[in-house]
Amino acid sequence: MTTLNGLREFLTSRRSQIDPEAVGLPPSPVPRRRRGLRREEVAALAGVSVDYYARLEQGRIGNVSDQVLTAIEDALRLDPLERQHLRGLVSPQPARPHTQRTARPRARVGMRALVDAIDPVPALLQGPRMEILAWNQSATILLADFAAMPARDRNVARWLFLDASNRTRYPDWEEVAGPTVAALRAAHNPAEPDAELEELVGELSVASPEFARFWADYRMFKHGHGTKRIFHPTVGVMTLSYETLEVPESGGQFLSTYTADVGSPAAEKLSILMSWGRGATEPSESATQNTDEQDTWQS
């Protein structure tokens, strides 16, 4: 995940995703060895020389003008997240020394109180690397008993890929897993080293071929809002809406909530599940009991 390697991987991955015919290129008389655009085709679309683009992709170019970067972004049809990432790769700030491991992100007392106050709406507070920092009882009922997990395992990406039960919990597992990895990609600032993220990516790439495949795709995604189908053995499959809210001045923390449309079958199922779950779950399993351990845990 060094800047130079990242630049090469990113540009290669983006041009491999583009259908030549979709950008108006005629059929190639020479069979393509790989899918997507060739370097010379990207160069032509961007209006730069093949040698210049090749050197850029190899990380052998110094300062790149805004005009050239914009032309390359347009040729590769990059979205806003991808454009921001490319500029971070091309013009990184000097890396700050990273001599020791940093403490695990902590949830502010006020945010913990908010997560509990949102109950009975299931809510999770996550850190920038998808660390699960706080959750309420409804999230325990709907998703998993996070309090019972070792602190190190409380990470949405690690939980999603290494806990086999999630293949059942999420009927559309691939549609959940892909954006999760893409969001982890997008959260990385190319200008700043992140040993904890690199360790997490390395661990999951070895342990999960699916994670390695999604990571190699080099997709970018930012959670906002949408729907997910979630299965619970008590009530079956529910289609729930999720909302993701960034927490200001938190170092990249974000709050995720799950709701059901009023009057929908999912709303009835979710209500039944919460009523049943509160009778089956002891109060000691709620989020308010885990915060001291989270504050003292070091990654």
mmCIF file of C-alpha atoms in Angstrom:
data_model
loop_
_atom_site.group_PDB
_atom_site.id
_atom_site.type_symbol
_atom_site.label_atom_id
_atom_site.label_comp_id
_atom_site.label_asym_id
_atom_site.label_seq_id
_atom_site.Cartn_x
_atom_site.Cartn_y
_atom_site.Cartn_z
ATOM 1 C CA MET A 1 0.000 0.000 0.000
ATOM 2 C CA THR A 2 2.917 2.366 -0.583
ATOM 3 C CA THR A 3 2.114 5.450 -2.640
ATOM 4 C CA LEU A 4 3.958 4.302 -5.766
ATOM 5 C CA ASN A 5 2.540 0.799 -5.689
ATOM 6 C CA GLY A 6 -0.884 2.248 -4.913
ATOM 7 C CA LEU A 7 -0.712 4.597 -7.900
ATOM 8 C CA ARG A 8 0.173 1.770 -10.271
ATOM 9 C CA GLU A 9 -2.470 -0.544 -8.810
ATOM 10 C CA PHE A 10 -5.129 2.151 -8.855
ATOM 11 C CA LEU A 11 -4.612 3.316 -12.445
ATOM 12 C CA THR A 12 -4.285 -0.248 -13.722
ATOM 13 C CA SER A 13 -7.461 -1.310 -11.948
ATOM 14 C CA ARG A 14 -9.451 1.676 -13.245
ATOM 15 C CA ARG A 15 -8.510 1.234 -16.898
ATOM 16 C CA SER A 16 -9.203 -2.500 -16.670
ATOM 17 C CA GLN A 17 -12.837 -1.708 -15.808
ATOM 18 C CA ILE A 18 -13.559 0.385 -18.904
ATOM 19 C CA ASP A 19 -15.122 -1.148 -21.995
ATOM 20 C CA PRO A 20 -13.241 0.278 -25.028
ATOM 21 C CA GLU A 21 -16.408 0.395 -27.104
ATOM 22 C CA ALA A 22 -18.188 2.355 -24.346
ATOM 23 C CA VAL A 23 -15.700 5.216 -24.781
ATOM 24 C CA GLY A 24 -15.976 5.201 -28.567
ATOM 25 C CA LEU A 25 -12.886 3.217 -29.493
ATOM 26 C CA PRO A 26 -13.100 1.025 -32.610
ATOM 27 C CA PRO A 27 -12.652 -2.751 -32.315
ATOM 28 C CA SER A 28 -8.986 -3.664 -31.936
ATOM 29 C CA PRO A 29 -7.445 -5.643 -34.845
ATOM 30 C CA VAL A 30 -5.117 -7.261 -32.298
ATOM 31 C CA PRO A 31 -6.668 -9.532 -29.639
ATOM 32 C CA ARG A 32 -6.555 -7.967 -26.203
ATOM 33 C CA ARG A 33 -4.512 -9.845 -23.626
ATOM 34 C CA ARG A 34 -6.378 -8.163 -20.773
ATOM 35 C CA ARG A 35 -9.783 -6.597 -20.354
ATOM 36 C CA GLY A 36 -10.243 -2.852 -20.395
ATOM 37 C CA LEU A 37 -8.173 -0.089 -21.934
ATOM 38 C CA ARG A 38 -4.543 -0.277 -22.939
ATOM 39 C CA ARG A 39 -2.123 2.372 -21.700
ATOM 40 C CA GLU A 40 -1.910 3.950 -25.147
ATOM 41 C CA GLU A 41 -5.699 4.224 -25.305
ATOM 42 C CA VAL A 42 -5.883 6.032 -21.971
ATOM 43 C CA ALA A 43 -3.106 8.345 -23.174
ATOM 44 C CA ALA A 44 -5.005 9.099 -26.386
ATOM 45 C CA LEU A 45 -8.245 9.791 -24.552
ATOM 46 C CA ALA A 46 -6.436 12.084 -22.098
ATOM 47 C CA GLY A 47 -4.431 13.862 -24.785
ATOM 48 C CA VAL A 48 -0.994 13.005 -23.392
ATOM 49 C CA SER A 49 1.841 10.975 -24.841
ATOM 50 C CA VAL A 50 1.989 7.220 -24.289
ATOM 51 C CA ASP A 51 5.401 7.589 -22.664
ATOM 52 C CA TYR A 52 4.136 10.251 -20.267
ATOM 53 C CA TYR A 53 1.157 8.168 -19.176
ATOM 54 C CA ALA A 54 3.303 5.037 -18.820
ATOM 55 C CA ARG A 55 5.745 6.917 -16.582
ATOM 56 C CA LEU A 56 2.855 8.320 -14.550
ATOM 57 C CA GLU A 57 1.404 4.844 -14.038
ATOM 58 C CA GLN A 58 4.837 3.648 -12.921
ATOM 59 C CA GLY A 59 5.192 6.511 -10.468
ATOM 60 C CA ARG A 60 8.092 8.091 -12.383
ATOM 61 C CA ILE A 61 6.511 11.525 -12.877
ATOM 62 C CA GLY A 62 7.095 14.515 -10.611
ATOM 63 C CA ASN A 63 4.581 17.324 -10.461
ATOM 64 C CA VAL A 64 1.484 16.758 -12.581
ATOM 65 C CA SER A 65 -0.598 19.743 -13.672
ATOM 66 C CA ASP A 66 -4.227 20.002 -12.660
ATOM 67 C CA GLN A 67 -5.199 20.082 -16.342
ATOM 68 C CA VAL A 68 -3.458 16.760 -17.064
ATOM 69 C CA LEU A 69 -4.880 15.133 -13.944
ATOM 70 C CA THR A 70 -8.377 16.241 -14.887
ATOM 71 C CA ALA A 71 -7.923 14.855 -18.418
ATOM 72 C CA ILE A 72 -6.787 11.483 -17.044
ATOM 73 C CA GLU A 73 -9.650 11.437 -14.531
ATOM 74 C CA ASP A 74 -12.110 12.101 -17.343
ATOM 75 C CA ALA A 75 -10.542 9.445 -19.574
ATOM 76 C CA LEU A 76 -10.819 6.872 -16.793
ATOM 77 C CA ARG A 77 -14.327 8.076 -15.865
ATOM 78 C CA LEU A 78 -13.416 8.455 -12.207
ATOM 79 C CA ASP A 79 -16.080 9.383 -9.673
ATOM 80 C CA PRO A 80 -15.449 12.088 -7.017
ATOM 81 C CA LEU A 81 -14.055 9.610 -4.457
ATOM 82 C CA GLU A 82 -11.683 8.131 -7.023
ATOM 83 C CA ARG A 83 -10.542 11.577 -8.179
ATOM 84 C CA GLN A 84 -9.734 12.564 -4.616
ATOM 85 C CA HIS A 85 -7.821 9.321 -4.110
ATOM 86 C CA LEU A 86 -5.822 9.749 -7.322
ATOM 87 C CA ARG A 87 -4.734 13.228 -6.324
ATOM 88 C CA GLY A 88 -3.626 11.931 -2.957
ATOM 89 C CA LEU A 89 -1.532 9.283 -4.703
ATOM 90 C CA VAL A 90 0.017 11.679 -7.215
ATOM 91 C CA SER A 91 0.737 14.544 -4.828
ATOM 92 C CA PRO A 92 1.206 13.031 -1.368
ATOM 93 C CA GLN A 93 2.328 15.152 1.549
ATOM 94 C CA PRO A 94 5.543 14.109 3.283
ATOM 95 C CA ALA A 95 4.822 11.046 5.364
ATOM 96 C CA ARG A 96 4.818 11.618 9.081
ATOM 97 C CA PRO A 97 7.002 9.342 11.187
ATOM 98 C CA HIS A 98 5.098 6.310 12.426
ATOM 99 C CA THR A 99 7.228 4.929 15.188
ATOM 100 C CA GLN A 100 4.602 3.379 17.413
ATOM 101 C CA ARG A 101 1.175 1.857 17.232
ATOM 102 C CA THR A 102 -1.665 4.237 17.943
ATOM 103 C CA ALA A 103 -4.424 3.711 20.481
ATOM 104 C CA ARG A 104 -7.697 2.311 19.309
ATOM 105 C CA PRO A 105 -10.209 5.096 18.549
ATOM 106 C CA ARG A 106 -12.452 5.944 21.481
ATOM 107 C CA ALA A 107 -16.091 6.907 21.519
ATOM 108 C CA ARG A 108 -16.934 10.171 23.242
ATOM 109 C CA VAL A 109 -19.149 9.865 26.298
ATOM 110 C CA GLY A 110 -21.803 11.895 24.515
ATOM 111 C CA MET A 111 -21.761 9.575 21.510
ATOM 112 C CA ARG A 112 -22.128 6.528 23.733
ATOM 113 C CA ALA A 113 -25.116 8.153 25.397
ATOM 114 C CA LEU A 114 -26.610 8.944 21.981
ATOM 115 C CA VAL A 115 -26.198 5.350 20.792
ATOM 116 C CA ASP A 116 -28.027 4.115 23.884
ATOM 117 C CA ALA A 117 -30.689 6.821 23.610
ATOM 118 C CA ILE A 118 -31.488 5.819 20.025
ATOM 119 C CA ASP A 119 -32.644 2.413 21.291
ATOM 120 C CA PRO A 120 -34.920 0.705 20.146
ATOM 121 C CA VAL A 121 -33.417 1.717 16.797
ATOM 122 C CA PRO A 122 -30.377 -0.548 16.208
ATOM 123 C CA ALA A 123 -27.251 1.610 16.099
ATOM 124 C CA LEU A 124 -23.488 1.089 15.776
ATOM 125 C CA LEU A 125 -20.680 3.598 16.198
ATOM 126 C CA GLN A 126 -17.631 2.709 14.096
ATOM 127 C CA GLY A 127 -14.093 4.024 13.851
ATOM 128 C CA PRO A 128 -12.274 4.902 10.603
ATOM 129 C CA ARG A 129 -11.102 1.293 10.087
ATOM 130 C CA MET A 130 -14.610 -0.009 10.903
ATOM 131 C CA GLU A 131 -13.782 -0.676 14.545
ATOM 132 C CA ILE A 132 -17.032 -1.212 16.478
ATOM 133 C CA LEU A 133 -16.763 1.369 19.252
ATOM 134 C CA ALA A 134 -20.287 1.373 20.693
ATOM 135 C CA TRP A 135 -23.624 -0.311 20.070
ATOM 136 C CA ASN A 136 -26.988 -0.530 21.745
ATOM 137 C CA GLN A 137 -29.084 -3.470 22.851
ATOM 138 C CA SER A 138 -31.148 -3.415 19.664
ATOM 139 C CA ALA A 139 -27.980 -3.831 17.576
ATOM 140 C CA THR A 140 -27.073 -6.829 19.731
ATOM 141 C CA ILE A 141 -30.485 -8.364 19.088
ATOM 142 C CA LEU A 142 -30.467 -7.656 15.358
ATOM 143 C CA LEU A 143 -26.839 -8.373 14.447
ATOM 144 C CA ALA A 144 -24.582 -10.034 17.016
ATOM 145 C CA ASP A 145 -23.498 -10.085 20.640
ATOM 146 C CA PHE A 146 -20.560 -7.742 20.217
ATOM 147 C CA ALA A 147 -19.979 -7.676 23.986
ATOM 148 C CA ALA A 148 -19.117 -11.376 23.886
ATOM 149 C CA MET A 149 -16.419 -10.848 21.231
ATOM 150 C CA PRO A 150 -12.773 -10.201 22.088
ATOM 151 C CA ALA A 151 -12.149 -6.463 21.701
ATOM 152 C CA ARG A 152 -9.814 -7.075 18.749
ATOM 153 C CA ASP A 153 -12.569 -8.878 16.829
ATOM 154 C CA ARG A 154 -14.996 -5.972 17.104
ATOM 155 C CA ASN A 155 -14.429 -4.759 13.586
ATOM 156 C CA VAL A 156 -17.131 -4.857 10.920
ATOM 157 C CA ALA A 157 -14.784 -5.967 8.123
ATOM 158 C CA ARG A 158 -13.183 -8.704 10.246
ATOM 159 C CA TRP A 159 -16.596 -9.823 11.524
ATOM 160 C CA LEU A 160 -18.186 -9.806 8.071
ATOM 161 C CA PHE A 161 -15.474 -11.898 6.397
ATOM 162 C CA LEU A 162 -14.352 -14.216 9.196
ATOM 163 C CA ASP A 163 -17.668 -15.055 10.870
ATOM 164 C CA ALA A 164 -19.310 -17.679 8.663
ATOM 165 C CA SER A 165 -22.760 -16.958 10.130
ATOM 166 C CA ASN A 166 -22.843 -13.702 8.151
ATOM 167 C CA ARG A 167 -23.316 -15.674 4.923
ATOM 168 C CA THR A 168 -26.750 -16.519 6.337
ATOM 169 C CA ARG A 169 -27.336 -13.248 8.185
ATOM 170 C CA TYR A 170 -26.926 -11.297 4.924
ATOM 171 C CA PRO A 171 -28.781 -13.097 2.079
ATOM 172 C CA ASP A 172 -27.067 -10.708 -0.356
ATOM 173 C CA TRP A 173 -23.658 -11.184 1.245
ATOM 174 C CA GLU A 174 -21.628 -10.236 -1.844
ATOM 175 C CA GLU A 175 -23.555 -6.971 -2.188
ATOM 176 C CA VAL A 176 -22.711 -6.137 1.423
ATOM 177 C CA ALA A 177 -19.116 -7.380 1.388
ATOM 178 C CA GLY A 178 -17.992 -5.557 -1.777
ATOM 179 C CA PRO A 179 -18.988 -2.053 -0.633
ATOM 180 C CA THR A 180 -17.556 -2.763 2.827
ATOM 181 C CA VAL A 181 -14.099 -3.389 1.344
ATOM 182 C CA ALA A 182 -14.488 -0.429 -1.021
ATOM 183 C CA ALA A 183 -15.344 1.821 1.954
ATOM 184 C CA LEU A 184 -12.247 0.562 3.764
ATOM 185 C CA ARG A 185 -10.231 1.499 0.657
ATOM 186 C CA ALA A 186 -11.781 4.951 0.470
ATOM 187 C CA ALA A 187 -11.063 5.635 4.145
ATOM 188 C CA HIS A 188 -7.311 5.326 3.572
ATOM 189 C CA ASN A 189 -5.428 8.592 3.063
ATOM 190 C CA PRO A 190 -2.525 7.834 0.669
ATOM 191 C CA ALA A 191 -0.525 10.676 2.207
ATOM 192 C CA GLU A 192 -0.475 9.153 5.679
ATOM 193 C CA PRO A 193 0.896 5.735 6.687
ATOM 194 C CA ASP A 194 -1.568 3.549 8.553
ATOM 195 C CA ALA A 195 0.085 0.461 10.016
ATOM 196 C CA GLU A 196 -3.138 -0.700 11.674
ATOM 197 C CA LEU A 197 -5.065 -0.627 8.403
ATOM 198 C CA GLU A 198 -2.257 -2.411 6.566
ATOM 199 C CA GLU A 199 -2.220 -5.099 9.258
ATOM 200 C CA LEU A 200 -5.992 -5.548 8.997
ATOM 201 C CA VAL A 201 -5.860 -5.751 5.199
ATOM 202 C CA GLY A 202 -2.986 -8.221 5.310
ATOM 203 C CA GLU A 203 -4.768 -10.433 7.827
ATOM 204 C CA LEU A 204 -8.037 -10.500 5.900
ATOM 205 C CA SER A 205 -6.341 -10.965 2.524
ATOM 206 C CA VAL A 206 -4.693 -14.145 3.817
ATOM 207 C CA ALA A 207 -7.715 -15.426 5.734
ATOM 208 C CA SER A 208 -10.387 -14.644 3.124
ATOM 209 C CA PRO A 209 -10.001 -15.117 -0.652
ATOM 210 C CA GLU A 210 -13.175 -13.055 -1.089
ATOM 211 C CA PHE A 211 -11.664 -10.105 0.769
ATOM 212 C CA ALA A 212 -8.482 -10.380 -1.311
ATOM 213 C CA ARG A 213 -10.566 -10.362 -4.500
ATOM 214 C CA PHE A 214 -12.567 -7.297 -3.472
ATOM 215 C CA TRP A 215 -9.437 -5.462 -2.311
ATOM 216 C CA ALA A 216 -7.700 -6.163 -5.636
ATOM 217 C CA ASP A 217 -10.657 -4.570 -7.462
ATOM 218 C CA TYR A 218 -9.597 -1.233 -5.941
ATOM 219 C CA ARG A 219 -13.153 0.066 -5.720
ATOM 220 C CA MET A 220 -14.091 3.166 -3.731
ATOM 221 C CA PHE A 221 -17.308 3.561 -1.766
ATOM 222 C CA LYS A 222 -18.657 5.820 0.949
ATOM 223 C CA HIS A 223 -21.550 4.605 3.057
ATOM 224 C CA GLY A 224 -24.468 6.997 3.008
ATOM 225 C CA HIS A 225 -27.897 5.412 2.966
ATOM 226 C CA GLY A 226 -29.633 2.465 1.364
ATOM 227 C CA THR A 227 -31.224 -0.860 2.168
ATOM 228 C CA LYS A 228 -29.966 -4.243 3.319
ATOM 229 C CA ARG A 229 -31.713 -7.564 3.657
ATOM 230 C CA ILE A 230 -30.981 -9.097 7.043
ATOM 231 C CA PHE A 231 -32.024 -12.578 8.152
ATOM 232 C CA HIS A 232 -32.804 -13.448 11.750
ATOM 233 C CA PRO A 233 -33.880 -16.986 12.667
ATOM 234 C CA THR A 234 -36.717 -15.640 14.820
ATOM 235 C CA VAL A 235 -38.539 -13.629 12.138
ATOM 236 C CA GLY A 236 -36.864 -14.459 8.819
ATOM 237 C CA VAL A 237 -35.663 -11.913 6.247
ATOM 238 C CA MET A 238 -36.226 -8.177 6.751
ATOM 239 C CA THR A 239 -35.474 -5.359 4.314
ATOM 240 C CA LEU A 240 -34.112 -2.549 6.469
ATOM 241 C CA SER A 241 -32.984 0.964 5.621
ATOM 242 C CA TYR A 242 -29.611 2.121 6.877
ATOM 243 C CA GLU A 243 -28.378 5.664 7.406
ATOM 244 C CA THR A 244 -24.727 6.571 7.953
ATOM 245 C CA LEU A 245 -23.844 9.803 9.726
ATOM 246 C CA GLU A 246 -20.311 11.142 10.072
ATOM 247 C CA VAL A 247 -19.344 12.302 13.562
ATOM 248 C CA PRO A 248 -17.661 15.746 13.463
ATOM 249 C CA GLU A 249 -14.214 16.115 15.037
ATOM 250 C CA SER A 250 -13.939 12.394 15.717
ATOM 251 C CA GLY A 251 -11.106 11.316 13.429
ATOM 252 C CA GLY A 252 -13.373 9.527 10.969
ATOM 253 C CA GLN A 253 -15.978 7.907 13.229
ATOM 254 C CA PHE A 254 -19.480 7.328 11.879
ATOM 255 C CA LEU A 255 -22.850 6.231 13.217
ATOM 256 C CA SER A 256 -25.000 3.624 11.437
ATOM 257 C CA THR A 257 -28.683 3.043 12.173
ATOM 258 C CA TYR A 258 -31.222 0.505 10.893
ATOM 259 C CA THR A 259 -34.943 1.165 10.490
ATOM 260 C CA ALA A 260 -37.931 -0.308 8.680
ATOM 261 C CA ASP A 261 -40.540 1.543 6.628
ATOM 262 C CA VAL A 262 -43.635 2.311 8.701
ATOM 263 C CA GLY A 263 -46.365 -0.246 8.132
ATOM 264 C CA SER A 264 -44.125 -2.593 6.154
ATOM 265 C CA PRO A 265 -43.764 -6.333 6.812
ATOM 266 C CA ALA A 266 -40.198 -5.588 7.902
ATOM 267 C CA ALA A 267 -41.459 -3.115 10.523
ATOM 268 C CA GLU A 268 -43.729 -5.768 12.011
ATOM 269 C CA LYS A 269 -40.924 -8.323 12.022
ATOM 270 C CA LEU A 270 -38.468 -5.878 13.577
ATOM 271 C CA SER A 271 -40.962 -4.991 16.312
ATOM 272 C CA ILE A 272 -41.533 -8.662 17.104
ATOM 273 C CA LEU A 273 -37.797 -9.326 17.134
ATOM 274 C CA MET A 274 -37.082 -6.441 19.512
ATOM 275 C CA SER A 275 -39.873 -7.495 21.889
ATOM 276 C CA TRP A 276 -38.650 -11.086 21.882
ATOM 277 C CA GLY A 277 -35.008 -10.119 22.117
ATOM 278 C CA ARG A 278 -35.431 -7.896 25.151
ATOM 279 C CA GLY A 279 -36.960 -10.780 27.022
ATOM 280 C CA ALA A 280 -34.119 -13.090 26.025
ATOM 281 C CA THR A 281 -31.202 -10.657 26.477
ATOM 282 C CA GLU A 282 -29.811 -9.809 29.876
ATOM 283 C CA PRO A 283 -29.149 -6.106 30.559
ATOM 284 C CA SER A 284 -25.452 -6.854 31.095
ATOM 285 C CA GLU A 285 -25.149 -7.578 27.374
ATOM 286 C CA SER A 286 -25.980 -4.021 26.375
ATOM 287 C CA ALA A 287 -23.502 -1.533 25.020
ATOM 288 C CA THR A 288 -23.211 0.406 28.263
ATOM 289 C CA GLN A 289 -21.322 -2.490 29.832
ATOM 290 C CA ASN A 290 -18.470 -2.632 27.336
ATOM 291 C CA THR A 291 -17.102 0.897 27.157
ATOM 292 C CA ASP A 292 -14.405 0.643 29.820
ATOM 293 C CA GLU A 293 -12.800 -2.291 28.035
ATOM 294 C CA GLN A 294 -12.952 -0.452 24.720
ATOM 295 C CA ASP A 295 -11.224 2.604 26.189
ATOM 296 C CA THR A 296 -8.255 0.641 27.526
ATOM 297 C CA TRP A 297 -7.743 -1.667 24.547
ATOM 298 C CA GLN A 298 -4.778 -0.903 22.318
ATOM 299 C CA SER A 299 -4.630 -2.034 18.683
#
